[in-house]
């Protein structure tokens, strides 16, 4: 409900008022204030205000009159009413042209009409409207509180708010993650998640709508894909946002026309209600996440004294330890680097990391649901620790399919994120959780050393590598490796010839010089020179099987564990 220029022009005491300019402009503009102003205007005129004047300060000076009207137009007033017959007899042509240029209404009123009677009538109507809107919004507030007391879900609360503000809303947590998705399409949710990860939503810059109303100043406006979205923080006791309400304005609807006192009041009550709901939900979720995270960590570290003790905890958290699980460890490789690219859009790395891990864990959860497998997971110590249900003791195909799906989903949502994976194996009995986790860690570390980052390694495929790792820990073996390879490493550092890679390629092609030269893009004579240099530096013969075996074993073992010992 609003008061318009059309309404006040129907007042009995304004029946002789005459619209001079802006006749083609609708009379439906909102009127929130009325005042009597003479020169100067300065900042005394507000937006959506009807201004009454005698123009006494213009002293029949057209230039001053034009400036006076321009100042009122710049203040975004609704209309200017000029009392005619004492100080102004005819409105100058220059003033009329100025008003028409800006589609601004100038209205002539007879001198005998008292300004006080117009002000009194307008203020009475404004106060009546505000009272009725306040009364109506207080009824909404009571209904919202009832919904909280009745323990209604957020979907119910969201629909109630939308009915009263005639707009679609999106309610998120402080990271921008949608809290109620039932009314949204998958395409909308996917696009929203992209905006959040790009730092577009929620808007964190200190920009507010310009207004004298402190409530309206809480709103921020975001324009995305040609759509106007209002962002309202849901505050907690200390004043930090624990969530947001986003109002999706209909097409061709201006912020000014939408933010009526009633809509503002309803949204203020809505923010309070959502704050109560989020506080309760966040407290429950934080406790649940903490308990589940601690439980998964304790399983991985083998800290439970008995199966019964672990199983009783698992039941409380909704887990079933009677199923078979294998451990998967994921290591996000480049999160700090990605943050450096986008840190201007975020408060801190900790905040950004929390958002990223939230979405990664969500995609992992959805992937497990897609293949109908239970999953237990946590993120601690820069690692994603997952226990994935497998249908049989020997099936690793389930883990492969699961990671294929996770990487496909993450590739769509977070294409720049690189994660290395290590997959353990099923281990019998209750102690198998810790053993499988240790195996997954071994597989992860071997995979990163052997293949580089962004790959996955199965523990069952690391038998040779584990032998080499054990060899690398033996002091006598370390001495053999160092004495064999140190001359090659030092020479490579000085000449940039990469003799170690040359030998590896030569050995891979079983001593075939032509194939090796082609694979390294070398001339045959250059390759032969390198091979002779390897023999001279190591004292080993590349045609002696034992020497070949020692050199190959030394290089593989060196790559697995003692490379930092040779400089």
JSON list of N, CA and C in Angstrom, two decimals, residues 361-419:
[
{"chain": "A", "resi": 361, "resn": "UNK", "atom": "N", "xyz": [33.44, -31.89, -0.21]},
{"chain": "A", "resi": 361, "resn": "UNK", "atom": "CA", "xyz": [32.80, -32.93, 0.59]},
{"chain": "A", "resi": 361, "resn": "UNK", "atom": "C", "xyz": [31.37, -33.20, 0.11]},
{"chain": "A", "resi": 362, "resn": "UNK", "atom": "N", "xyz": [30.69, -32.14, -0.32]},
{"chain": "A", "resi": 362, "resn": "UNK", "atom": "CA", "xyz": [29.32, -32.31, -0.82]},
{"chain": "A", "resi": 362, "resn": "UNK", "atom": "C", "xyz": [29.31, -33.15, -2.08]},
{"chain": "A", "resi": 363, "resn": "UNK", "atom": "N", "xyz": [30.26, -32.92, -2.98]},
{"chain": "A", "resi": 363, "resn": "UNK", "atom": "CA", "xyz": [30.34, -33.71, -4.22]},
{"chain": "A", "resi": 363, "resn": "UNK", "atom": "C", "xyz": [30.71, -35.16, -3.92]},
{"chain": "A", "resi": 364, "resn": "UNK", "atom": "N", "xyz": [31.57, -35.39, -2.93]},
{"chain": "A", "resi": 364, "resn": "UNK", "atom": "CA", "xyz": [31.93, -36.75, -2.52]},
{"chain": "A", "resi": 364, "resn": "UNK", "atom": "C", "xyz": [30.69, -37.47, -1.98]},
{"chain": "A", "resi": 365, "resn": "UNK", "atom": "N", "xyz": [29.92, -36.77, -1.18]},
{"chain": "A", "resi": 365, "resn": "UNK", "atom": "CA", "xyz": [28.71, -37.36, -0.61]},
{"chain": "A", "resi": 365, "resn": "UNK", "atom": "C", "xyz": [27.70, -37.71, -1.71]},
{"chain": "A", "resi": 366, "resn": "UNK", "atom": "N", "xyz": [27.51, -36.80, -2.67]},
{"chain": "A", "resi": 366, "resn": "UNK", "atom": "CA", "xyz": [26.57, -37.06, -3.77]},
{"chain": "A", "resi": 366, "resn": "UNK", "atom": "C", "xyz": [27.04, -38.24, -4.63]},
{"chain": "A", "resi": 367, "resn": "UNK", "atom": "N", "xyz": [28.36, -38.33, -4.83]},
{"chain": "A", "resi": 367, "resn": "UNK", "atom": "CA", "xyz": [28.90, -39.45, -5.62]},
{"chain": "A", "resi": 367, "resn": "UNK", "atom": "C", "xyz": [28.63, -40.78, -4.93]},
{"chain": "A", "resi": 368, "resn": "UNK", "atom": "N", "xyz": [28.79, -40.82, -3.62]},
{"chain": "A", "resi": 368, "resn": "UNK", "atom": "CA", "xyz": [28.53, -42.07, -2.88]},
{"chain": "A", "resi": 368, "resn": "UNK", "atom": "C", "xyz": [27.05, -42.43, -2.94]},
{"chain": "A", "resi": 369, "resn": "UNK", "atom": "N", "xyz": [26.18, -41.41, -2.90]},
{"chain": "A", "resi": 369, "resn": "UNK", "atom": "CA", "xyz": [24.75, -41.68, -3.03]},
{"chain": "A", "resi": 369, "resn": "UNK", "atom": "C", "xyz": [24.41, -42.24, -4.41]},
{"chain": "A", "resi": 370, "resn": "UNK", "atom": "N", "xyz": [25.09, -41.72, -5.44]},
{"chain": "A", "resi": 370, "resn": "UNK", "atom": "CA", "xyz": [24.81, -42.15, -6.82]},
{"chain": "A", "resi": 370, "resn": "UNK", "atom": "C", "xyz": [25.12, -43.63, -7.02]},
{"chain": "A", "resi": 371, "resn": "UNK", "atom": "N", "xyz": [26.18, -44.13, -6.38]},
{"chain": "A", "resi": 371, "resn": "UNK", "atom": "CA", "xyz": [26.52, -45.54, -6.53]},
{"chain": "A", "resi": 371, "resn": "UNK", "atom": "C", "xyz": [25.98, -46.38, -5.36]},
{"chain": "A", "resi": 372, "resn": "UNK", "atom": "N", "xyz": [25.16, -45.71, -4.50]},
{"chain": "A", "resi": 372, "resn": "UNK", "atom": "CA", "xyz": [24.48, -46.39, -3.39]},
{"chain": "A", "resi": 372, "resn": "UNK", "atom": "C", "xyz": [25.49, -47.06, -2.46]},
{"chain": "A", "resi": 373, "resn": "UNK", "atom": "N", "xyz": [26.47, -46.29, -2.06]},
{"chain": "A", "resi": 373, "resn": "UNK", "atom": "CA", "xyz": [27.47, -46.77, -1.09]},
{"chain": "A", "resi": 373, "resn": "UNK", "atom": "C", "xyz": [27.52, -45.81, 0.09]},
{"chain": "A", "resi": 374, "resn": "UNK", "atom": "N", "xyz": [27.71, -46.34, 1.28]},
{"chain": "A", "resi": 374, "resn": "UNK", "atom": "CA", "xyz": [27.85, -45.48, 2.45]},
{"chain": "A", "resi": 374, "resn": "UNK", "atom": "C", "xyz": [29.27, -44.93, 2.48]},
{"chain": "A", "resi": 375, "resn": "UNK", "atom": "N", "xyz": [29.40, -43.71, 3.00]},
{"chain": "A", "resi": 375, "resn": "UNK", "atom": "CA", "xyz": [30.71, -43.08, 3.08]},
{"chain": "A", "resi": 375, "resn": "UNK", "atom": "C", "xyz": [30.86, -42.39, 4.42]},
{"chain": "A", "resi": 376, "resn": "UNK", "atom": "N", "xyz": [32.02, -42.51, 5.02]},
{"chain": "A", "resi": 376, "resn": "UNK", "atom": "CA", "xyz": [32.38, -41.78, 6.23]},
{"chain": "A", "resi": 376, "resn": "UNK", "atom": "C", "xyz": [33.60, -40.94, 5.87]},
{"chain": "A", "resi": 377, "resn": "UNK", "atom": "N", "xyz": [33.56, -39.65, 6.18]},
{"chain": "A", "resi": 377, "resn": "UNK", "atom": "CA", "xyz": [34.69, -38.81, 5.75]},
{"chain": "A", "resi": 377, "resn": "UNK", "atom": "C", "xyz": [34.93, -37.64, 6.70]},
{"chain": "A", "resi": 378, "resn": "UNK", "atom": "N", "xyz": [36.12, -37.08, 6.56]},
{"chain": "A", "resi": 378, "resn": "UNK", "atom": "CA", "xyz": [36.49, -35.87, 7.30]},
{"chain": "A", "resi": 378, "resn": "UNK", "atom": "C", "xyz": [37.63, -35.20, 6.56]},
{"chain": "A", "resi": 379, "resn": "UNK", "atom": "N", "xyz": [37.87, -33.93, 6.90]},
{"chain": "A", "resi": 379, "resn": "UNK", "atom": "CA", "xyz": [39.03, -33.21, 6.36]},
{"chain": "A", "resi": 379, "resn": "UNK", "atom": "C", "xyz": [39.84, -32.71, 7.54]},
{"chain": "A", "resi": 380, "resn": "UNK", "atom": "N", "xyz": [41.04, -33.24, 7.66]},
{"chain": "A", "resi": 380, "resn": "UNK", "atom": "CA", "xyz": [41.93, -32.80, 8.75]},
{"chain": "A", "resi": 380, "resn": "UNK", "atom": "C", "xyz": [43.37, -32.92, 8.26]},
{"chain": "A", "resi": 381, "resn": "UNK", "atom": "N", "xyz": [44.19, -32.00, 8.73]},
{"chain": "A", "resi": 381, "resn": "UNK", "atom": "CA", "xyz": [45.61, -32.06, 8.37]},
{"chain": "A", "resi": 381, "resn": "UNK", "atom": "C", "xyz": [45.85, -32.00, 6.88]},
{"chain": "A", "resi": 382, "resn": "UNK", "atom": "N", "xyz": [45.06, -31.17, 6.15]},
{"chain": "A", "resi": 382, "resn": "UNK", "atom": "CA", "xyz": [45.20, -30.97, 4.71]},
{"chain": "A", "resi": 382, "resn": "UNK", "atom": "C", "xyz": [44.85, -32.21, 3.90]},
{"chain": "A", "resi": 383, "resn": "UNK", "atom": "N", "xyz": [44.19, -33.19, 4.53]},
{"chain": "A", "resi": 383, "resn": "UNK", "atom": "CA", "xyz": [43.82, -34.42, 3.84]},
{"chain": "A", "resi": 383, "resn": "UNK", "atom": "C", "xyz": [42.32, -34.67, 3.92]},
{"chain": "A", "resi": 384, "resn": "UNK", "atom": "N", "xyz": [41.77, -35.19, 2.82]},
{"chain": "A", "resi": 384, "resn": "UNK", "atom": "CA", "xyz": [40.42, -35.72, 2.83]},
{"chain": "A", "resi": 384, "resn": "UNK", "atom": "C", "xyz": [40.52, -37.20, 3.15]},
{"chain": "A", "resi": 385, "resn": "UNK", "atom": "N", "xyz": [39.95, -37.61, 4.26]},
{"chain": "A", "resi": 385, "resn": "UNK", "atom": "CA", "xyz": [39.99, -39.01, 4.68]},
{"chain": "A", "resi": 385, "resn": "UNK", "atom": "C", "xyz": [38.61, -39.62, 4.48]},
{"chain": "A", "resi": 386, "resn": "UNK", "atom": "N", "xyz": [38.53, -40.66, 3.66]},
{"chain": "A", "resi": 386, "resn": "UNK", "atom": "CA", "xyz": [37.25, -41.27, 3.30]},
{"chain": "A", "resi": 386, "resn": "UNK", "atom": "C", "xyz": [37.31, -42.76, 3.59]},
{"chain": "A", "resi": 387, "resn": "UNK", "atom": "N", "xyz": [36.24, -43.28, 4.21]},
{"chain": "A", "resi": 387, "resn": "UNK", "atom": "CA", "xyz": [36.03, -44.72, 4.28]},
{"chain": "A", "resi": 387, "resn": "UNK", "atom": "C", "xyz": [34.82, -45.01, 3.41]},
{"chain": "A", "resi": 388, "resn": "UNK", "atom": "N", "xyz": [35.04, -45.75, 2.32]},
{"chain": "A", "resi": 388, "resn": "UNK", "atom": "CA", "xyz": [33.99, -46.04, 1.35]},
{"chain": "A", "resi": 388, "resn": "UNK", "atom": "C", "xyz": [33.54, -47.49, 1.48]},
{"chain": "A", "resi": 389, "resn": "UNK", "atom": "N", "xyz": [32.24, -47.68, 1.54]},
{"chain": "A", "resi": 389, "resn": "UNK", "atom": "CA", "xyz": [31.69, -49.04, 1.59]},
{"chain": "A", "resi": 389, "resn": "UNK", "atom": "C", "xyz": [31.97, -49.76, 0.27]},
{"chain": "A", "resi": 390, "resn": "UNK", "atom": "N", "xyz": [32.45, -51.01, 0.37]},
{"chain": "A", "resi": 390, "resn": "UNK", "atom": "CA", "xyz": [32.66, -51.83, -0.83]},
{"chain": "A", "resi": 390, "resn": "UNK", "atom": "C", "xyz": [31.85, -53.11, -0.68]},
{"chain": "A", "resi": 391, "resn": "UNK", "atom": "N", "xyz": [31.32, -53.66, -1.80]},
{"chain": "A", "resi": 391, "resn": "UNK", "atom": "CA", "xyz": [30.44, -54.83, -1.69]},
{"chain": "A", "resi": 391, "resn": "UNK", "atom": "C", "xyz": [31.16, -56.11, -1.34]},
{"chain": "A", "resi": 392, "resn": "UNK", "atom": "N", "xyz": [32.46, -56.21, -1.66]},
{"chain": "A", "resi": 392, "resn": "UNK", "atom": "CA", "xyz": [33.19, -57.44, -1.35]},
{"chain": "A", "resi": 392, "resn": "UNK", "atom": "C", "xyz": [34.62, -57.11, -0.95]},
{"chain": "A", "resi": 393, "resn": "UNK", "atom": "N", "xyz": [35.29, -58.09, -0.36]},
{"chain": "A", "resi": 393, "resn": "UNK", "atom": "CA", "xyz": [36.63, -57.87, 0.16]},
{"chain": "A", "resi": 393, "resn": "UNK", "atom": "C", "xyz": [37.64, -57.55, -0.96]},
{"chain": "A", "resi": 394, "resn": "UNK", "atom": "N", "xyz": [37.42, -58.14, -2.11]},
{"chain": "A", "resi": 394, "resn": "UNK", "atom": "CA", "xyz": [38.43, -58.05, -3.17]},
{"chain": "A", "resi": 394, "resn": "UNK", "atom": "C", "xyz": [38.13, -56.99, -4.22]},
{"chain": "A", "resi": 395, "resn": "UNK", "atom": "N", "xyz": [36.97, -56.33, -4.12]},
{"chain": "A", "resi": 395, "resn": "UNK", "atom": "CA", "xyz": [36.58, -55.41, -5.20]},
{"chain": "A", "resi": 395, "resn": "UNK", "atom": "C", "xyz": [37.14, -54.01, -5.00]},
{"chain": "A", "resi": 396, "resn": "UNK", "atom": "N", "xyz": [38.07, -53.65, -5.88]},
{"chain": "A", "resi": 396, "resn": "UNK", "atom": "CA", "xyz": [38.55, -52.28, -5.91]},
{"chain": "A", "resi": 396, "resn": "UNK", "atom": "C", "xyz": [37.90, -51.48, -7.02]},
{"chain": "A", "resi": 397, "resn": "UNK", "atom": "N", "xyz": [37.12, -52.18, -7.85]},
{"chain": "A", "resi": 397, "resn": "UNK", "atom": "CA", "xyz": [36.45, -51.51, -8.95]},
{"chain": "A", "resi": 397, "resn": "UNK", "atom": "C", "xyz": [35.47, -50.46, -8.42]},
{"chain": "A", "resi": 398, "resn": "UNK", "atom": "N", "xyz": [34.86, -50.77, -7.25]},
{"chain": "A", "resi": 398, "resn": "UNK", "atom": "CA", "xyz": [33.93, -49.81, -6.63]},
{"chain": "A", "resi": 398, "resn": "UNK", "atom": "C", "xyz": [34.61, -48.49, -6.32]},
{"chain": "A", "resi": 399, "resn": "UNK", "atom": "N", "xyz": [35.86, -48.57, -5.81]},
{"chain": "A", "resi": 399, "resn": "UNK", "atom": "CA", "xyz": [36.60, -47.35, -5.50]},
{"chain": "A", "resi": 399, "resn": "UNK", "atom": "C", "xyz": [36.96, -46.60, -6.77]},
{"chain": "A", "resi": 400, "resn": "UNK", "atom": "N", "xyz": [37.28, -47.33, -7.85]},
{"chain": "A", "resi": 400, "resn": "UNK", "atom": "CA", "xyz": [37.62, -46.68, -9.13]},
{"chain": "A", "resi": 400, "resn": "UNK", "atom": "C", "xyz": [36.41, -45.95, -9.69]},
{"chain": "A", "resi": 401, "resn": "UNK", "atom": "N", "xyz": [35.26, -46.62, -9.69]},
{"chain": "A", "resi": 401, "resn": "UNK", "atom": "CA", "xyz": [34.03, -45.98, -10.19]},
{"chain": "A", "resi": 401, "resn": "UNK", "atom": "C", "xyz": [33.67, -44.76, -9.35]},
{"chain": "A", "resi": 402, "resn": "UNK", "atom": "N", "xyz": [33.84, -44.91, -8.05]},
{"chain": "A", "resi": 402, "resn": "UNK", "atom": "CA", "xyz": [33.53, -43.81, -7.12]},
{"chain": "A", "resi": 402, "resn": "UNK", "atom": "C", "xyz": [34.41, -42.60, -7.42]},
{"chain": "A", "resi": 403, "resn": "UNK", "atom": "N", "xyz": [35.72, -42.80, -7.55]},
{"chain": "A", "resi": 403, "resn": "UNK", "atom": "CA", "xyz": [36.63, -41.69, -7.81]},
{"chain": "A", "resi": 403, "resn": "UNK", "atom": "C", "xyz": [36.42, -41.11, -9.21]},
{"chain": "A", "resi": 404, "resn": "UNK", "atom": "N", "xyz": [36.07, -41.95, -10.18]},
{"chain": "A", "resi": 404, "resn": "UNK", "atom": "CA", "xyz": [35.73, -41.44, -11.52]},
{"chain": "A", "resi": 404, "resn": "UNK", "atom": "C", "xyz": [34.57, -40.46, -11.42]},
{"chain": "A", "resi": 405, "resn": "UNK", "atom": "N", "xyz": [33.55, -40.83, -10.64]},
{"chain": "A", "resi": 405, "resn": "UNK", "atom": "CA", "xyz": [32.37, -39.98, -10.50]},
{"chain": "A", "resi": 405, "resn": "UNK", "atom": "C", "xyz": [32.70, -38.70, -9.73]},
{"chain": "A", "resi": 406, "resn": "UNK", "atom": "N", "xyz": [33.49, -38.84, -8.66]},
{"chain": "A", "resi": 406, "resn": "UNK", "atom": "CA", "xyz": [33.89, -37.66, -7.87]},
{"chain": "A", "resi": 406, "resn": "UNK", "atom": "C", "xyz": [34.66, -36.68, -8.76]},
{"chain": "A", "resi": 407, "resn": "UNK", "atom": "N", "xyz": [35.63, -37.18, -9.52]},
{"chain": "A", "resi": 407, "resn": "UNK", "atom": "CA", "xyz": [36.45, -36.29, -10.35]},
{"chain": "A", "resi": 407, "resn": "UNK", "atom": "C", "xyz": [35.63, -35.66, -11.48]},
{"chain": "A", "resi": 408, "resn": "UNK", "atom": "N", "xyz": [34.64, -36.40, -11.99]},
{"chain": "A", "resi": 408, "resn": "UNK", "atom": "CA", "xyz": [33.78, -35.83, -13.02]},
{"chain": "A", "resi": 408, "resn": "UNK", "atom": "C", "xyz": [32.94, -34.69, -12.46]},
{"chain": "A", "resi": 409, "resn": "UNK", "atom": "N", "xyz": [32.38, -34.91, -11.27]},
{"chain": "A", "resi": 409, "resn": "UNK", "atom": "CA", "xyz": [31.56, -33.87, -10.63]},
{"chain": "A", "resi": 409, "resn": "UNK", "atom": "C", "xyz": [32.43, -32.66, -10.25]},
{"chain": "A", "resi": 410, "resn": "UNK", "atom": "N", "xyz": [33.60, -32.92, -9.67]},
{"chain": "A", "resi": 410, "resn": "UNK", "atom": "CA", "xyz": [34.48, -31.81, -9.29]},
{"chain": "A", "resi": 410, "resn": "UNK", "atom": "C", "xyz": [35.02, -31.09, -10.53]},
{"chain": "A", "resi": 411, "resn": "UNK", "atom": "N", "xyz": [35.20, -31.84, -11.63]},
{"chain": "A", "resi": 411, "resn": "UNK", "atom": "CA", "xyz": [35.68, -31.21, -12.86]},
{"chain": "A", "resi": 411, "resn": "UNK", "atom": "C", "xyz": [34.70, -30.19, -13.40]},
{"chain": "A", "resi": 412, "resn": "UNK", "atom": "N", "xyz": [33.41, -30.42, -13.16]},
{"chain": "A", "resi": 412, "resn": "UNK", "atom": "CA", "xyz": [32.39, -29.46, -13.59]},
{"chain": "A", "resi": 412, "resn": "UNK", "atom": "C", "xyz": [32.29, -28.28, -12.65]},
{"chain": "A", "resi": 413, "resn": "UNK", "atom": "N", "xyz": [32.38, -28.56, -11.35]},
{"chain": "A", "resi": 413, "resn": "UNK", "atom": "CA", "xyz": [32.19, -27.50, -10.35]},
{"chain": "A", "resi": 413, "resn": "UNK", "atom": "C", "xyz": [33.48, -26.75, -10.05]},
{"chain": "A", "resi": 414, "resn": "UNK", "atom": "N", "xyz": [34.59, -27.49, -9.90]},
{"chain": "A", "resi": 414, "resn": "UNK", "atom": "CA", "xyz": [35.88, -26.89, -9.51]},
{"chain": "A", "resi": 414, "resn": "UNK", "atom": "C", "xyz": [36.97, -27.36, -10.47]},
{"chain": "A", "resi": 415, "resn": "UNK", "atom": "N", "xyz": [36.90, -26.92, -11.73]},
{"chain": "A", "resi": 415, "resn": "UNK", "atom": "CA", "xyz": [37.82, -27.46, -12.74]},
{"chain": "A", "resi": 415, "resn": "UNK", "atom": "C", "xyz": [39.30, -27.20, -12.47]},
{"chain": "A", "resi": 416, "resn": "UNK", "atom": "N", "xyz": [39.62, -26.19, -11.67]},
{"chain": "A", "resi": 416, "resn": "UNK", "atom": "CA", "xyz": [41.03, -25.85, -11.45]},
{"chain": "A", "resi": 416, "resn": "UNK", "atom": "C", "xyz": [41.65, -26.61, -10.28]},
{"chain": "A", "resi": 417, "resn": "UNK", "atom": "N", "xyz": [40.83, -27.25, -9.46]},
{"chain": "A", "resi": 417, "resn": "UNK", "atom": "CA", "xyz": [41.34, -27.94, -8.27]},
{"chain": "A", "resi": 417, "resn": "UNK", "atom": "C", "xyz": [42.00, -29.25, -8.66]},
{"chain": "A", "resi": 418, "resn": "UNK", "atom": "N", "xyz": [43.21, -29.48, -8.16]},
{"chain": "A", "resi": 418, "resn": "UNK", "atom": "CA", "xyz": [43.96, -30.72, -8.42]},
{"chain": "A", "resi": 418, "resn": "UNK", "atom": "C", "xyz": [44.03, -31.51, -7.13]},
{"chain": "A", "resi": 419, "resn": "UNK", "atom": "N", "xyz": [43.59, -32.78, -7.19]},
{"chain": "A", "resi": 419, "resn": "UNK", "atom": "CA", "xyz": [43.61, -33.65, -6.01]},
{"chain": "A", "resi": 419, "resn": "UNK", "atom": "C", "xyz": [44.34, -34.93, -6.36]}
]
